[in-house]
mmCIF file of C-alpha atoms in Angstrom:
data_model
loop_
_atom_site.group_PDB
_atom_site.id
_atom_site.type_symbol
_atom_site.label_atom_id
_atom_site.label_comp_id
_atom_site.label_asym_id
_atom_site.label_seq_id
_atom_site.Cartn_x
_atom_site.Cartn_y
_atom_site.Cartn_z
ATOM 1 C CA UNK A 5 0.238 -11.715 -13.400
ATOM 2 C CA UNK A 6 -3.727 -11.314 -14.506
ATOM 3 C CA UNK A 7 -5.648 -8.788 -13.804
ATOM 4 C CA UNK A 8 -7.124 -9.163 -10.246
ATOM 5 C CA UNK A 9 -10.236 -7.187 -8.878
ATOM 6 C CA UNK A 10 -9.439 -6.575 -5.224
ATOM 7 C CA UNK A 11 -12.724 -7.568 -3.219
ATOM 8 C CA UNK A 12 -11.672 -4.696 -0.427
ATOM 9 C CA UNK A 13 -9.185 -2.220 -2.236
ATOM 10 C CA UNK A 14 -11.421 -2.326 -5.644
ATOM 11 C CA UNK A 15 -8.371 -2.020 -7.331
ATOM 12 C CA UNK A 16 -7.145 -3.422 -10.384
ATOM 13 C CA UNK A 17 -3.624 -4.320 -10.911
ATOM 14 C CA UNK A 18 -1.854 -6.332 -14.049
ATOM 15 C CA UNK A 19 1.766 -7.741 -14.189
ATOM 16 C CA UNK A 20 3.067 -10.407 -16.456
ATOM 17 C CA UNK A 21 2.113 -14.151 -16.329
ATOM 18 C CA UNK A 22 3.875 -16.253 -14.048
ATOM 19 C CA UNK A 23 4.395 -19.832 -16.134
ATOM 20 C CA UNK A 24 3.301 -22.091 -12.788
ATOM 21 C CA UNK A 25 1.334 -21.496 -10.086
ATOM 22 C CA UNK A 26 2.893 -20.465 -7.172
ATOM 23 C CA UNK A 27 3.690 -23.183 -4.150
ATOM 24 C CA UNK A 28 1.586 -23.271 -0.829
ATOM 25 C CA UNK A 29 4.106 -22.074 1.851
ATOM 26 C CA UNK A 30 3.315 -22.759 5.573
ATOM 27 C CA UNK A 31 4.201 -20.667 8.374
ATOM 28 C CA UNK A 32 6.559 -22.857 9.935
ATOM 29 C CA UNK A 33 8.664 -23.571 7.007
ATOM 30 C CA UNK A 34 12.461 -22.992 7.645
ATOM 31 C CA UNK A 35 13.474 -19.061 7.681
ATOM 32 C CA UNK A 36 10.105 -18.457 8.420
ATOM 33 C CA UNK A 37 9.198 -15.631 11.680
ATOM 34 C CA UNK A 38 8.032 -17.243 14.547
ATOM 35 C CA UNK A 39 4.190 -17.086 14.378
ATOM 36 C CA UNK A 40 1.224 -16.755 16.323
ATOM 37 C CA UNK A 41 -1.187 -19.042 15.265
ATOM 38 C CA UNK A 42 -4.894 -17.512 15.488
ATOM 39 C CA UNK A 43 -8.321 -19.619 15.510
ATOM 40 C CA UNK A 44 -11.134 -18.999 13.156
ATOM 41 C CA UNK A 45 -12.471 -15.622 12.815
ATOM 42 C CA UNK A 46 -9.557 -14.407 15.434
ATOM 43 C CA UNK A 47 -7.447 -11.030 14.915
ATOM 44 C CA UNK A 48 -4.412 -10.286 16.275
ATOM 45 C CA UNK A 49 -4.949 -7.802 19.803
ATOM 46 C CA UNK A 50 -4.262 -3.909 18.724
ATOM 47 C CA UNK A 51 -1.596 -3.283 20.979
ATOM 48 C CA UNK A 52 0.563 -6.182 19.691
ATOM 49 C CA UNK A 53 3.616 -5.585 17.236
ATOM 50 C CA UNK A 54 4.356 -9.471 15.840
ATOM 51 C CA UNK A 55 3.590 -12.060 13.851
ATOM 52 C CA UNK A 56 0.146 -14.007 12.921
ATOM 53 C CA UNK A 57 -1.248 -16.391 11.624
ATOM 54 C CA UNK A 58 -5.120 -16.523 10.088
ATOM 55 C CA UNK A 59 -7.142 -18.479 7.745
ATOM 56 C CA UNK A 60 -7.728 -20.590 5.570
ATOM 57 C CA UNK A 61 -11.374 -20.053 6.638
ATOM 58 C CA UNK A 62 -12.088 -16.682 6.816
ATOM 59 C CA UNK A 63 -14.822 -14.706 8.652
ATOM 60 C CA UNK A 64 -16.428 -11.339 6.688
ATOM 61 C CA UNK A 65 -15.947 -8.671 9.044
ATOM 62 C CA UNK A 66 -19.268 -7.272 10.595
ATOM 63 C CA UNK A 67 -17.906 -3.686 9.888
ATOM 64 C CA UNK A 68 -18.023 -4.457 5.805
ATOM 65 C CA UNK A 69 -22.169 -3.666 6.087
ATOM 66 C CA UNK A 70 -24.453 -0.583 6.142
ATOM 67 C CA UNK A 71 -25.299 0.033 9.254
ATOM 68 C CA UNK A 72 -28.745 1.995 9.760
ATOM 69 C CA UNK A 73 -28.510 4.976 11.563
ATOM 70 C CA UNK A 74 -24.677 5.238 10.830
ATOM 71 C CA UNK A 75 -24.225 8.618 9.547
ATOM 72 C CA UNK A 76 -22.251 8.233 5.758
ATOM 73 C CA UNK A 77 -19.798 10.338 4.108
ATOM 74 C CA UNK A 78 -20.105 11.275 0.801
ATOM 75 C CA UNK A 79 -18.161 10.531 -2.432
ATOM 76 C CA UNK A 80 -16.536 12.989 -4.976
ATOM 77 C CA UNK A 81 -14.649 12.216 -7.677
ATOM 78 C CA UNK A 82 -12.949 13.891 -10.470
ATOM 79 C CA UNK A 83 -9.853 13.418 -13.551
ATOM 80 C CA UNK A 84 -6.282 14.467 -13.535
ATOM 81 C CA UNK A 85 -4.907 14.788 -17.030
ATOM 82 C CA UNK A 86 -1.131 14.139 -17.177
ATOM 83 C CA UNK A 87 -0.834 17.516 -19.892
ATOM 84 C CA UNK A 88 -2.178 19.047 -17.143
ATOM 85 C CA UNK A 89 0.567 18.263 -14.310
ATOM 86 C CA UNK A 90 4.271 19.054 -13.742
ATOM 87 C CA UNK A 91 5.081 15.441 -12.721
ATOM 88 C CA UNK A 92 4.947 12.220 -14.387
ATOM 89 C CA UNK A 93 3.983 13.968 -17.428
ATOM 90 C CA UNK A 94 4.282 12.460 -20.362
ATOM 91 C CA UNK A 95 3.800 9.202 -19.122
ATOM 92 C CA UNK A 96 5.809 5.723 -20.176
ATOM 93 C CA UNK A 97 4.325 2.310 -21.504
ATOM 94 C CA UNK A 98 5.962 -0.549 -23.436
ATOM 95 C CA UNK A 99 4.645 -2.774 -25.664
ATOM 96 C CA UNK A 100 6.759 -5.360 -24.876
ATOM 97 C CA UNK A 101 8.508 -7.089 -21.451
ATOM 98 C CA UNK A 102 12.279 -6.082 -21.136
ATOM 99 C CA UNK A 103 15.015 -8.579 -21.164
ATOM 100 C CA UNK A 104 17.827 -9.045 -18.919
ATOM 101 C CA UNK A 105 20.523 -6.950 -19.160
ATOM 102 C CA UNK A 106 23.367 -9.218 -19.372
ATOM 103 C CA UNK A 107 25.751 -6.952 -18.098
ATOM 104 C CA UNK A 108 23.274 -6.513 -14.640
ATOM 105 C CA UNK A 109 20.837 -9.322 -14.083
ATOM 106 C CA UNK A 110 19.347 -7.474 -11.445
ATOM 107 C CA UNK A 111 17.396 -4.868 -14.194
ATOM 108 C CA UNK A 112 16.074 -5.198 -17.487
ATOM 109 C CA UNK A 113 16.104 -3.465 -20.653
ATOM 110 C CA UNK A 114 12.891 -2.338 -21.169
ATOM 111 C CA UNK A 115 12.011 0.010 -24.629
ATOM 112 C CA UNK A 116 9.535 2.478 -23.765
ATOM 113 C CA UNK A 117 7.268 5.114 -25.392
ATOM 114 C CA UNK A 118 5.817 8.222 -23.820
ATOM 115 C CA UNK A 119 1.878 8.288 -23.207
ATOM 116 C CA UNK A 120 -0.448 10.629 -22.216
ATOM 117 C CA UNK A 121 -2.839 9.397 -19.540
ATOM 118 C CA UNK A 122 -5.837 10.463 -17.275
ATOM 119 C CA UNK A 123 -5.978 9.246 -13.991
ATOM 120 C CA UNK A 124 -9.301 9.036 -11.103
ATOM 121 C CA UNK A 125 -9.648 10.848 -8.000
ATOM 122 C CA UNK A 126 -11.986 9.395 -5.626
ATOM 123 C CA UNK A 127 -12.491 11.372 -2.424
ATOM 124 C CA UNK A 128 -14.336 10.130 0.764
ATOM 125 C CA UNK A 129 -15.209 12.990 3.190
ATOM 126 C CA UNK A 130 -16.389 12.083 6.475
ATOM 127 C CA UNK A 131 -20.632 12.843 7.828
ATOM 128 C CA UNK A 132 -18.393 14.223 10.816
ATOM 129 C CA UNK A 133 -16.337 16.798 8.747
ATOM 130 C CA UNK A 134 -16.749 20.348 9.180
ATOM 131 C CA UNK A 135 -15.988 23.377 7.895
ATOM 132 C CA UNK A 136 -12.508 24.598 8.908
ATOM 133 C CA UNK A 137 -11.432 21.355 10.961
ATOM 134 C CA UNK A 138 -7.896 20.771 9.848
ATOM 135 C CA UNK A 139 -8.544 16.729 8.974
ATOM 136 C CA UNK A 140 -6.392 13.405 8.484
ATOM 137 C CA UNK A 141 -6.305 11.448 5.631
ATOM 138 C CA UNK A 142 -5.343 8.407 3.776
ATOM 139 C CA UNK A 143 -3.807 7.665 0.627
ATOM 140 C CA UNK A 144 -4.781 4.420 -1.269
ATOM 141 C CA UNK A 145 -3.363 3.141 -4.345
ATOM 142 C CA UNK A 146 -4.831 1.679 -7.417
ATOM 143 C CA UNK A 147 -7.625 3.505 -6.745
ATOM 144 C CA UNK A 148 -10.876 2.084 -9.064
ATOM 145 C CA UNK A 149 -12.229 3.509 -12.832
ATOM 146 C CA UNK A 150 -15.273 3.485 -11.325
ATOM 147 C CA UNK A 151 -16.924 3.436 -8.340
ATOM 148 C CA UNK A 152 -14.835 2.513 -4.423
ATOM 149 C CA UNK A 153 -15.955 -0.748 -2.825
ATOM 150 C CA UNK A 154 -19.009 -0.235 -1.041
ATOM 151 C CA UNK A 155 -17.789 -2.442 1.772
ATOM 152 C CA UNK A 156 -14.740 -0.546 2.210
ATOM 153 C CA UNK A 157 -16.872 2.704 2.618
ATOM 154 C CA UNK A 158 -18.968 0.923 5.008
ATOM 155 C CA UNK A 159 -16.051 0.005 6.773
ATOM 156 C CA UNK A 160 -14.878 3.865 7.408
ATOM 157 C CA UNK A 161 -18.059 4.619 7.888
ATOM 158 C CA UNK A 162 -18.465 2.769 10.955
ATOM 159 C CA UNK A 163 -15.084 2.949 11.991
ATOM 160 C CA UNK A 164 -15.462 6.376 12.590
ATOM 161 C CA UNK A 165 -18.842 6.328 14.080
ATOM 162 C CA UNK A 166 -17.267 3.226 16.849
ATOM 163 C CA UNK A 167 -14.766 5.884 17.273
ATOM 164 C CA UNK A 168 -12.044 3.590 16.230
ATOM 165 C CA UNK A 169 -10.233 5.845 14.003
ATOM 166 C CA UNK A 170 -10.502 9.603 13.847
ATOM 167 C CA UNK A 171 -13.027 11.192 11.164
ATOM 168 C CA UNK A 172 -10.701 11.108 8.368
ATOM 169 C CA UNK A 173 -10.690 11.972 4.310
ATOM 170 C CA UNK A 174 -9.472 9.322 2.059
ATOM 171 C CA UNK A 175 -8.320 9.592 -1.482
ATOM 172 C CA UNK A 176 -8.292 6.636 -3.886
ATOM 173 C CA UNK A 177 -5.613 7.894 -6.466
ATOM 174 C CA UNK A 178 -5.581 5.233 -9.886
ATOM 175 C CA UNK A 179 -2.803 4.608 -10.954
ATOM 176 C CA UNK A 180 -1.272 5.765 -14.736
ATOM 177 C CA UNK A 181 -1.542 2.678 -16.610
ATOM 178 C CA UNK A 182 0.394 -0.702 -16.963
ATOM 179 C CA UNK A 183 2.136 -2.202 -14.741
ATOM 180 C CA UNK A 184 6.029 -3.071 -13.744
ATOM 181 C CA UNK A 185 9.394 -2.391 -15.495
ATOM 182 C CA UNK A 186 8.683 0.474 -18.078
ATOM 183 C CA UNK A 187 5.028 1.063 -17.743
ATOM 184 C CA UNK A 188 3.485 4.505 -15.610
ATOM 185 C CA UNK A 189 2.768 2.484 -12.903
ATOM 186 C CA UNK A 190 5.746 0.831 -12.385
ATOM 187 C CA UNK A 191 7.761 4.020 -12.855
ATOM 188 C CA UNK A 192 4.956 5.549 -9.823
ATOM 189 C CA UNK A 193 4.926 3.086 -7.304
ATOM 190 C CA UNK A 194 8.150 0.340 -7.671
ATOM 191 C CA UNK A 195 11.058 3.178 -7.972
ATOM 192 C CA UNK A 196 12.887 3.886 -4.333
ATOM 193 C CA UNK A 197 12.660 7.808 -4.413
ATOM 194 C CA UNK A 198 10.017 10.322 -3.071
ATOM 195 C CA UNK A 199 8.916 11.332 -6.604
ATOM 196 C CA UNK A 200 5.020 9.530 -6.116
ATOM 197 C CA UNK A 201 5.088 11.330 -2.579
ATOM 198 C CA UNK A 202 5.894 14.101 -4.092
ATOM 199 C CA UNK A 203 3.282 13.854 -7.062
ATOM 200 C CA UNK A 204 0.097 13.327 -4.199
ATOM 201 C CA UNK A 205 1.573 16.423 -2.673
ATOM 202 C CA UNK A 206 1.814 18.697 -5.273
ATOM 203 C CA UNK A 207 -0.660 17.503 -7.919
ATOM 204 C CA UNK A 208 -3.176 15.762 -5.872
ATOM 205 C CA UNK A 209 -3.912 16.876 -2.409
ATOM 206 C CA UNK A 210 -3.794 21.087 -3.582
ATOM 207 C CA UNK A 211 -6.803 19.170 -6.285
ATOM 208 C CA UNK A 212 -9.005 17.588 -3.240
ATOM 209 C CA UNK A 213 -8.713 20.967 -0.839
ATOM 210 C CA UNK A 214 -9.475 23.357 -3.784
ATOM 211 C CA UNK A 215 -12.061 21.448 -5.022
ATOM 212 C CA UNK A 216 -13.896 20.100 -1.965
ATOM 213 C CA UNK A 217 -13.168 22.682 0.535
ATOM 214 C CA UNK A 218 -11.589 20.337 3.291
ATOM 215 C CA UNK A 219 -8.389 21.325 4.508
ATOM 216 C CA UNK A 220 -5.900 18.437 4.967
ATOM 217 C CA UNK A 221 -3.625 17.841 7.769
ATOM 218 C CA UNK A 222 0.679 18.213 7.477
ATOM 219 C CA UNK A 223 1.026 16.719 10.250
ATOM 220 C CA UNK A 224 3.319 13.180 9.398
ATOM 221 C CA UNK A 225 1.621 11.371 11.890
ATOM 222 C CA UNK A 226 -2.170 12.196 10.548
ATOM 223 C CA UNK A 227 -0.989 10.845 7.354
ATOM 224 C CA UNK A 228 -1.158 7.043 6.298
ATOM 225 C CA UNK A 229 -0.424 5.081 2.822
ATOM 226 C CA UNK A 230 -2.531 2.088 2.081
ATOM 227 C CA UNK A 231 -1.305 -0.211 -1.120
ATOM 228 C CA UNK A 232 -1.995 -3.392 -2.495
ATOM 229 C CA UNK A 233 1.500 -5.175 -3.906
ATOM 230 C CA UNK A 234 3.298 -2.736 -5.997
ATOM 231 C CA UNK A 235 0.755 -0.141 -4.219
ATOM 232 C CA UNK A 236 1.864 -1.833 -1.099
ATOM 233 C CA UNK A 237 5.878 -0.751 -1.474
ATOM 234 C CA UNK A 238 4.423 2.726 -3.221
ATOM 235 C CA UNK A 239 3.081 2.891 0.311
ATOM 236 C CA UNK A 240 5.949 2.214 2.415
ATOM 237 C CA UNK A 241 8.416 4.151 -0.084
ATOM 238 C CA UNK A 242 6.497 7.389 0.336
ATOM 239 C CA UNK A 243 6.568 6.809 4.075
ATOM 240 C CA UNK A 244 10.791 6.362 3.974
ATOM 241 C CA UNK A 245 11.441 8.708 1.623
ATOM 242 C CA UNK A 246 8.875 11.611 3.162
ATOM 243 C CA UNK A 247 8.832 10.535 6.416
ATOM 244 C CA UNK A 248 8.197 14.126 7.129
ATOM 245 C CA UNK A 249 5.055 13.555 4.854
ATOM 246 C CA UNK A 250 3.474 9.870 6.202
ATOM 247 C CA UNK A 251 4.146 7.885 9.234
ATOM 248 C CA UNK A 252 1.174 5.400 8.723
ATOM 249 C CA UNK A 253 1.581 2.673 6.370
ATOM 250 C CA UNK A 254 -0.852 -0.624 5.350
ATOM 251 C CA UNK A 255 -0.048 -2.991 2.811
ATOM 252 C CA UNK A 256 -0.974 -6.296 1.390
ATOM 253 C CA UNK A 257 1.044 -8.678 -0.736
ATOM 254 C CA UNK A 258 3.379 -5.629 -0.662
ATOM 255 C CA UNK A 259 5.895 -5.468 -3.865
ATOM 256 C CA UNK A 260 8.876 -5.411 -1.567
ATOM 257 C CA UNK A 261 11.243 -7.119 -4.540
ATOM 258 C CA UNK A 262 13.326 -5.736 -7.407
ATOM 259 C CA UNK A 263 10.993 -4.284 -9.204
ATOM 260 C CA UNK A 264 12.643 -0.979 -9.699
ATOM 261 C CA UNK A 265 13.691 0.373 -13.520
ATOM 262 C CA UNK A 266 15.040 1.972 -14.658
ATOM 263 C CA UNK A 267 18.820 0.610 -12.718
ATOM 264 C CA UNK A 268 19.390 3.180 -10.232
ATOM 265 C CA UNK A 269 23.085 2.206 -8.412
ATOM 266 C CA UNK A 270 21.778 3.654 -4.936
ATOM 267 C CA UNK A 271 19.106 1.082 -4.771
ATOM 268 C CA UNK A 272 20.424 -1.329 -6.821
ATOM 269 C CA UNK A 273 18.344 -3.997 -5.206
ATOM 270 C CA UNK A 274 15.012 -1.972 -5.883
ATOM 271 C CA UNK A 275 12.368 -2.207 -2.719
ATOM 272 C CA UNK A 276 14.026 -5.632 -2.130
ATOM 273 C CA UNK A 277 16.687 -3.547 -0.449
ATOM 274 C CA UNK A 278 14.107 -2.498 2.503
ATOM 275 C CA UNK A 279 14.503 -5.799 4.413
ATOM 276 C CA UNK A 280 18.197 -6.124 2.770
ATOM 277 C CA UNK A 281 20.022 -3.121 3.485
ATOM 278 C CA UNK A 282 17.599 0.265 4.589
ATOM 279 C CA UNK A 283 15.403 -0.691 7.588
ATOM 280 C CA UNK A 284 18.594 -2.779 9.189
ATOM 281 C CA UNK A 285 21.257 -0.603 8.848
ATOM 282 C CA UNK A 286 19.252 2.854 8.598
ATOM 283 C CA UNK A 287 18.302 4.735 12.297
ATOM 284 C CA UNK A 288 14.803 3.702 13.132
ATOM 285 C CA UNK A 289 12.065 5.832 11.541
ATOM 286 C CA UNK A 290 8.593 6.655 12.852
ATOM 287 C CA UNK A 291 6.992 4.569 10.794
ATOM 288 C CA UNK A 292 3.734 2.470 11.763
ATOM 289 C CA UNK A 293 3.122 -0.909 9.441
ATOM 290 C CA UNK A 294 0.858 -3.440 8.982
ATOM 291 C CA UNK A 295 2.307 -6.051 6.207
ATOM 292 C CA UNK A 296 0.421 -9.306 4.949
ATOM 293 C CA UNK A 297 0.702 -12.010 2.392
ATOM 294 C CA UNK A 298 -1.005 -15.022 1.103
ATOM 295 C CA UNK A 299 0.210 -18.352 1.544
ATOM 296 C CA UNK A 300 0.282 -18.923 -2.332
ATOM 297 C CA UNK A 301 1.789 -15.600 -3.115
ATOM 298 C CA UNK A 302 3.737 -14.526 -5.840
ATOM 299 C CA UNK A 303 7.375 -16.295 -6.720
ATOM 300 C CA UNK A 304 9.312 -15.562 -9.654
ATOM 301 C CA UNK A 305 6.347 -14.385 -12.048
ATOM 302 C CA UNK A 306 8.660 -12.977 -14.815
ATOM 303 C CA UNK A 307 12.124 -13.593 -16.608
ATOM 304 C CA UNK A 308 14.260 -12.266 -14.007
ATOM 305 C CA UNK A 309 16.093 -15.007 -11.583
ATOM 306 C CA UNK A 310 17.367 -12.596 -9.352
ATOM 307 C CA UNK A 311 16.253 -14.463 -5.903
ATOM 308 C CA UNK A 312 14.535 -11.291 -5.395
ATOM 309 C CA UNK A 313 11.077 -12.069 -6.448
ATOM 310 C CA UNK A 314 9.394 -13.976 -3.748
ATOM 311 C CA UNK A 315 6.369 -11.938 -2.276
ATOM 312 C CA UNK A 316 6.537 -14.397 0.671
ATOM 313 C CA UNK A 317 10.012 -14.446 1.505
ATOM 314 C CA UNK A 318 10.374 -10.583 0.939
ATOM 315 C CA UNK A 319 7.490 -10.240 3.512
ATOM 316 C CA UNK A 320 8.964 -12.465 5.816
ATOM 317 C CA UNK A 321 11.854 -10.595 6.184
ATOM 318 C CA UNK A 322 10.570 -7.385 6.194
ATOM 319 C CA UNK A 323 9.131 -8.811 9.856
ATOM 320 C CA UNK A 324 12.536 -9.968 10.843
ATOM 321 C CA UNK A 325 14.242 -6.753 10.628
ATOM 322 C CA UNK A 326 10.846 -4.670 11.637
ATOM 323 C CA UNK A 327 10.845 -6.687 14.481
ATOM 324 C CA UNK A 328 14.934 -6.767 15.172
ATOM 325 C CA UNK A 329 14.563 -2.879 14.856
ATOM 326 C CA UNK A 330 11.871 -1.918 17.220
ATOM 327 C CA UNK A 331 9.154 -0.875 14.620
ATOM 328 C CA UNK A 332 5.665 -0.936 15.335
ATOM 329 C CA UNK A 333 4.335 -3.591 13.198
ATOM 330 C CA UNK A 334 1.630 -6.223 12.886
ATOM 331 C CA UNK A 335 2.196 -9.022 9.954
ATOM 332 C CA UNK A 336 -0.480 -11.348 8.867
ATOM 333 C CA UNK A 337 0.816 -14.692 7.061
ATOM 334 C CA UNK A 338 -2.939 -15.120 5.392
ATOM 335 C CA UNK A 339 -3.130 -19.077 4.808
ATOM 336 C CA UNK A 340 -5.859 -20.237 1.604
ATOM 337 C CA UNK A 341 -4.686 -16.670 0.378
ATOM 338 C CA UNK A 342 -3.104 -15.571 -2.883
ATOM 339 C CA UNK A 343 -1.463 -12.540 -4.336
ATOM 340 C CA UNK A 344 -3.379 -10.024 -2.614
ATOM 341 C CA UNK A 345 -5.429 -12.203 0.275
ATOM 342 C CA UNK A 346 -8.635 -10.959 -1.369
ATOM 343 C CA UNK A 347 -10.476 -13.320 1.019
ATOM 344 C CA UNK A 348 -8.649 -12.747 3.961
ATOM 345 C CA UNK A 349 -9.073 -8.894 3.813
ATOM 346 C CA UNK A 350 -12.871 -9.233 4.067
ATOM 347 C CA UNK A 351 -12.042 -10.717 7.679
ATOM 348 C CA UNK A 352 -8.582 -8.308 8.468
ATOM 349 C CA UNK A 353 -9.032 -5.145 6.453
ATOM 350 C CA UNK A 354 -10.884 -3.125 9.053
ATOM 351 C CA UNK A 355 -8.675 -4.338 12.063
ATOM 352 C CA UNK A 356 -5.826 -3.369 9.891
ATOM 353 C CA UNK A 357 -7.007 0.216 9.377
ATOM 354 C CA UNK A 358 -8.033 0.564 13.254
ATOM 355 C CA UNK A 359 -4.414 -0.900 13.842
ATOM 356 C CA UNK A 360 -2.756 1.592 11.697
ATOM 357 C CA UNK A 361 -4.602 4.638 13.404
ATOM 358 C CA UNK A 362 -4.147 3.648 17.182
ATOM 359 C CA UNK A 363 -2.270 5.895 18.960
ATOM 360 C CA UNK A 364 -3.144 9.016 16.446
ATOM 361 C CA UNK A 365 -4.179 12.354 17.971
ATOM 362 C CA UNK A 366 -4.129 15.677 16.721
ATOM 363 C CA UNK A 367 -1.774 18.039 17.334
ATOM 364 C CA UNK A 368 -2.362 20.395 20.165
ATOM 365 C CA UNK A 369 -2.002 23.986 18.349
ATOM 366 C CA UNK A 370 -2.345 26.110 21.551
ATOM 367 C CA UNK A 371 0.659 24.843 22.735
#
């Protein structure tokens, strides 16, 4: 998979090359959800959980522009160095793709080497912050080497002035390096535990409040996780696995395949096993999602033949069993859309993020 600039999470993300491009699927092929078919330029009503369909023409959302006269928050940003931190340090890179085990041809066997790394903060702070206010946030993977996506800050910008979400920080964390089976980020975002959840808590968040005097919410439900494919399942697993951490999760062309390395026997399925095993046969958890995925999304795009590496079937049966198990969701089957619906995010994106903060208010402390 080549590197892919993300026109609304400014993200970059690599994986290996997939020999073929992959097939156009339609939303009414068999196994599919049931779908709601939307017209041009149509999003889905806010106080729906279910299943859509948009494109293939997309229509830029207004909220992607500067606005004059909307007040704008500013933008800090600053380096973690991986000596520097308790977790994920040193860091792990190969130099070549693993091959299947033959004993398990669910995992590889990858040969790794341990790195040292330096990863980006970027911090938005809201015009509306002040002093003292106890604030919500959001987390978003892959965050960029340079600069966020001026649309994207637009977007919270006026969000927050519409009053559509609450004034809220958000932290663009990059990721360390690589990507997949036995590279940093691979070993971050694709492993089912609460180890990246853990890593934002401990090494990142203490990093933004120090440094930027804001004071950050621990309230679960003033918390979201926003990811782009493997950042996408990074998202969700930090919401399962710390649900006492994040109850708000967006994602698009989420990673939810076997991914995983190394082999760990009570996932053995990797974040394939959400739809397969966890979300069906696991109590309900008060989790909010949004899911999407492109019509031409990923399908097999390395050596494993595990019939657990189709983006498109993994999302739609993440819906099924959301769905079956009472979840608020919202899934958007993005037609004329690839591995990560680039195009149909500049149309989605900021109903997604209004989605994923409806209902939200902050905790009543005099009680």
């Amino acid at each position: 998979m080549r590197k892919l600039q993300m026109a609304m999470l400014a993200t970059v993300i690599v994986c290996s090359a997939s020999p073929a491009a992959p097939p156009v699927r339609k939303f009414d092929d068999p196994g599919a959800p049931p779908f709601k078919v939307l017209k041009e330029g149509e999003l889905p009503p806010l106080d729906v959980y279910d299943n859509f369909v948009i494109g293939p023409k997309y229509v830029p959302a207004p909220e992607r522009k500067r606005v004059e006269g909307v007040p704008e928050g500013k933008v800090e940003q600053f380096v973690i160095d991986s000596k520097e931190t308790k977790l994920f340090n040193p860091g792990i890179a190969r130099k070549e793709f693993g091959k299947v085990d033959p004993k398990n041809p669910k995992t590889l066997i990858v040969e790794t080497h341990p790195i040292d790394y330096k990863r980006k903060i970027t911090v938005y702070i809201p015009a509306q912050h002040k002093a003292g206010d106890e604030m919500p946030f959001q987390v978003i993977h892959d965050g960029p080497g340079g600069k966020p996506s001026a649309e994207l800050l637009n977007t919270f910008n006026n969000l927050i002035a519409q009053k559509r979400i609450p004034p809220l920080v958000v932290i663009w964390v990059a990721n360390g390096g690589g990507d997949a089976q036995g590279h940093e980020r691979g070993k971050e975002y694709d492993n089912m535990n609460g180890d990246y959840a853990e890593y934002i808590e401990t090494e990142v968040l203490p990093r933004v409040e120090k440094g930027y005097k804001v004071k950050l919410t621990k309230d679960p439900d003033g918390r979201a996780a926003m990811g782009n494919s493997s950042g996408g399942s990074a998202a969700l697993i930090m919401a399962w696995f710390r649900t006492d951490l994040y109850h708000r999760v967006l994602t698009t062309s989420g990673t939810f395949v076997n991914q995983a390395w190394p082999f760990d026997p009570k996932f053995p399925d990797g974040a394939w096993g959400f739809h397969e095993t966890l979300i069906p046969k696991e109590p309900k958890k008060p989790i909010r999602l949004f899911i999407s995925v492109g019509d031409q999304d990923l399908l097999n795009p390395n050596v494993m033949r595990d019939d657990m590496h189709d983006w498109v079937e993994a999302n739609h049966r993440m819906a099924k069993v959301l769905k079956a198990k009472g979840y608020e969701y919202q899934y958007l089957f993005c037609r004329g859309a690839g591995h990560s619906v680039g195009n149909a995010q500049t149309q989605f994106l900021p109903h997604a993020i209004e989605w994923v903060w409806k209902g939200y208010a902050p905790k009543d402390k005099s009680k």
